[in-house]
Amino acid sequence: MEKLYLVIPCYNEEAVLEETKKRLKEKMESLIKNKKISKDSKVVFVNDGSKDKTWEMIVKFHEEDSLFSGINLSRNRGHQNALLAGLMTVYPSADMVISMDADLQDDINVIDQFIDEYYAGNDIVYGVRSSRKTDTFFKRNTALMFYRMMEKMGVQIIYNHADYRLMSKRALEALSHFKEVNLFLRGMVPLLGFPYSVVEYERAERFAGESKYPLKKMLSFAFDGITSFCVKPIRFILFLGLFLFFCSLIILIYSLIRYFQGEVILGWTSLMVSIWALGGLQLFAIGVIGEYIGKIYMESKERPRFIIERYLEEKED
Ligand code: UDP
Ligand code: MG
């Protein structure tokens, strides 16, 4: 029987943790009883620098029950980094790892199917939301737009898949060789290859606490997703620049003709317009390029993507 680890990033989740712990314990016990997973399987909470009692609760869970374990990051690094910290810390001792959110919006009853797919020989099992009924109108549509845009830009991404997925040990081992700092896990995992399958589920509403993904974080996540995966925006600007260059040639010919016709004063309007239009475009282009240079800058530093303050795996004396 294979060992399963659940990895759950938590940021200010004291309102949901107690319930999450209860439900996960039931789930894990039934999986163990049905001989689907080994009894050494664990639930590992990753505390992403929470400001509330989250870490104290995790420590308590661990002391009460060896099923639970925890990783404390030295400060808040964001969902993706917290998730990666968890995955990279646990995979050497696990056979398969499932990542999910602390608010249990992802239906934990499909874990059985995840494991079946794993035993059927799949290294990666993506949890895909069958509908977005519980999302607000705004979130549903912006998310849809985001997936469409990623697709158009040629980033391979699983439609409506968030970070609820199972990965085998060897898939995680392969992921550990991806050294990038700008993390966008749902874009990185498909790059690994390996046999995979998809399991659909209904996403529930968060049962307590608030979303830790306000609009600002969501937008920056989407933006990072695009710029860390493709250089198409740069290429687009290159072509735009070329196109404008040809346009300006036509305008040059046009203004020369007007000049020889003796109507030079007329030029003022078009001059003003083109100065503004080109100035704007240039700034825009520099901004896009700057974005990529910024990424290169961050990557070239090779800073650690997370720092673990404490891992509850080692038994205390
Ligand atoms: N999260 C985290 N660090 C952060 C923000 C969020 O570890 O800086 C965790 C959070 O605790 C939760 C998961 O990421 O387990 C997803 O966040 P949330 O449920 O708030 O996002 P939503 O479901 O609203 O998109
Ligand atoms: Mg949530």
Coordinates of C-alpha atoms and ligand atoms in Angstrom, one line a residue, residues 8-13 46-48 76-80 82-83 100-103 105 139 203 206 210-213 217-218, ligand 1:
I8 CA -2.5 22.2 2.7
P9 CA -1.3 25.7 2.6
C10 CA -2.9 27.9 5.3
Y11 CA -2.9 31.6 5.7
N12 CA -5.0 33.1 8.6
E13 CA -7.2 30.1 8.5
V46 CA 1.9 24.6 5.7
N47 CA 1.5 27.7 7.7
D48 CA 2.2 30.6 5.4
N76 CA 4.1 35.0 4.4
R77 CA 5.2 34.0 0.9
G78 CA 1.9 33.5 -0.9
H79 CA -0.1 30.5 -1.8
Q80 CA 2.1 29.1 -4.6
A82 CA 3.6 27.8 0.5
L83 CA 2.3 25.0 -1.6
M100 CA -5.6 21.2 -1.6
D101 CA -6.9 24.4 0.1
A102 CA -7.6 24.7 3.8
D103 CA -11.2 25.9 3.3
Q105 CA -13.8 24.2 -1.2
K139 CA -14.9 35.7 -10.5
R203 CA -16.5 23.2 -5.9
R206 CA -15.8 28.4 1.6
E210 CA -12.8 35.0 4.0
S211 CA -11.1 34.5 0.7
K212 CA -7.4 35.2 1.0
Y213 CA -7.3 36.0 -2.7
K217 CA -3.7 39.3 -5.6
M218 CA -5.8 37.5 -8.3
Ligands
UDP1 N1 -3.1 31.0 1.1 C1 -1.8 31.0 1.5 N2 -1.0 32.1 1.4 C2 -1.6 33.3 1.0 C3 -2.9 33.3 0.5 C4 -3.7 32.1 0.6 O1 -1.2 29.9 1.9 O2 -0.9 34.3 1.0 C5 -3.9 29.7 1.1 C6 -5.2 29.8 1.9 O3 -5.0 29.6 3.3 C7 -6.0 28.7 1.2 C8 -5.5 28.7 -0.2 O4 -4.3 29.4 -0.2 O5 -5.8 27.4 1.8 C9 -6.5 29.3 -1.2 O6 -6.9 30.6 -0.7 P1 -8.4 31.0 -0.7 O7 -9.3 29.9 -0.3 O8 -8.5 32.2 0.2 O9 -8.6 31.4 -2.2 P2 -10.0 31.3 -3.1 O10 -10.5 29.9 -2.9 O11 -10.9 32.4 -2.6 O12 -9.5 31.5 -4.5

